[in-house]
Amino acid sequence: YKLRLEDKLGLSIHKILSNIL
């Protein structure tokens, strides 16, 4: 199961946002 590029960007952004919050 491979993630699309958009999915990878979405996950990384989600991680960054959760780190800020």
GROMACS .gro file of C-alpha atoms in nm:
model
   21
    1TYR     CA    1   0.000   0.000   0.000
    2LYS     CA    2   0.173   0.313  -0.126
    3LEU     CA    3   0.076   0.661  -0.023
    4ARG     CA    4   0.027   0.922  -0.291
    5LEU     CA    5   0.241   1.235  -0.281
    6GLU     CA    6  -0.056   1.440  -0.161
    7ASP     CA    7  -0.116   1.193   0.120
    8LYS     CA    8   0.247   1.213   0.232
    9LEU     CA    9   0.232   1.594   0.234
   10GLY     CA   10  -0.096   1.582   0.426
   11LEU     CA   11   0.052   1.350   0.689
   12SER     CA   12   0.365   1.560   0.732
   13ILE     CA   13   0.158   1.878   0.763
   14HIS     CA   14  -0.067   1.706   1.017
   15LYS     CA   15   0.238   1.604   1.221
   16ILE     CA   16   0.376   1.959   1.215
   17LEU     CA   17   0.042   2.107   1.318
   18SER     CA   18   0.003   1.860   1.605
   19ASN     CA   19   0.357   1.944   1.718
   20ILE     CA   20   0.272   2.315   1.724
   21LEU     CA   21  -0.049   2.246   1.917
   0.00000   0.00000   0.00000
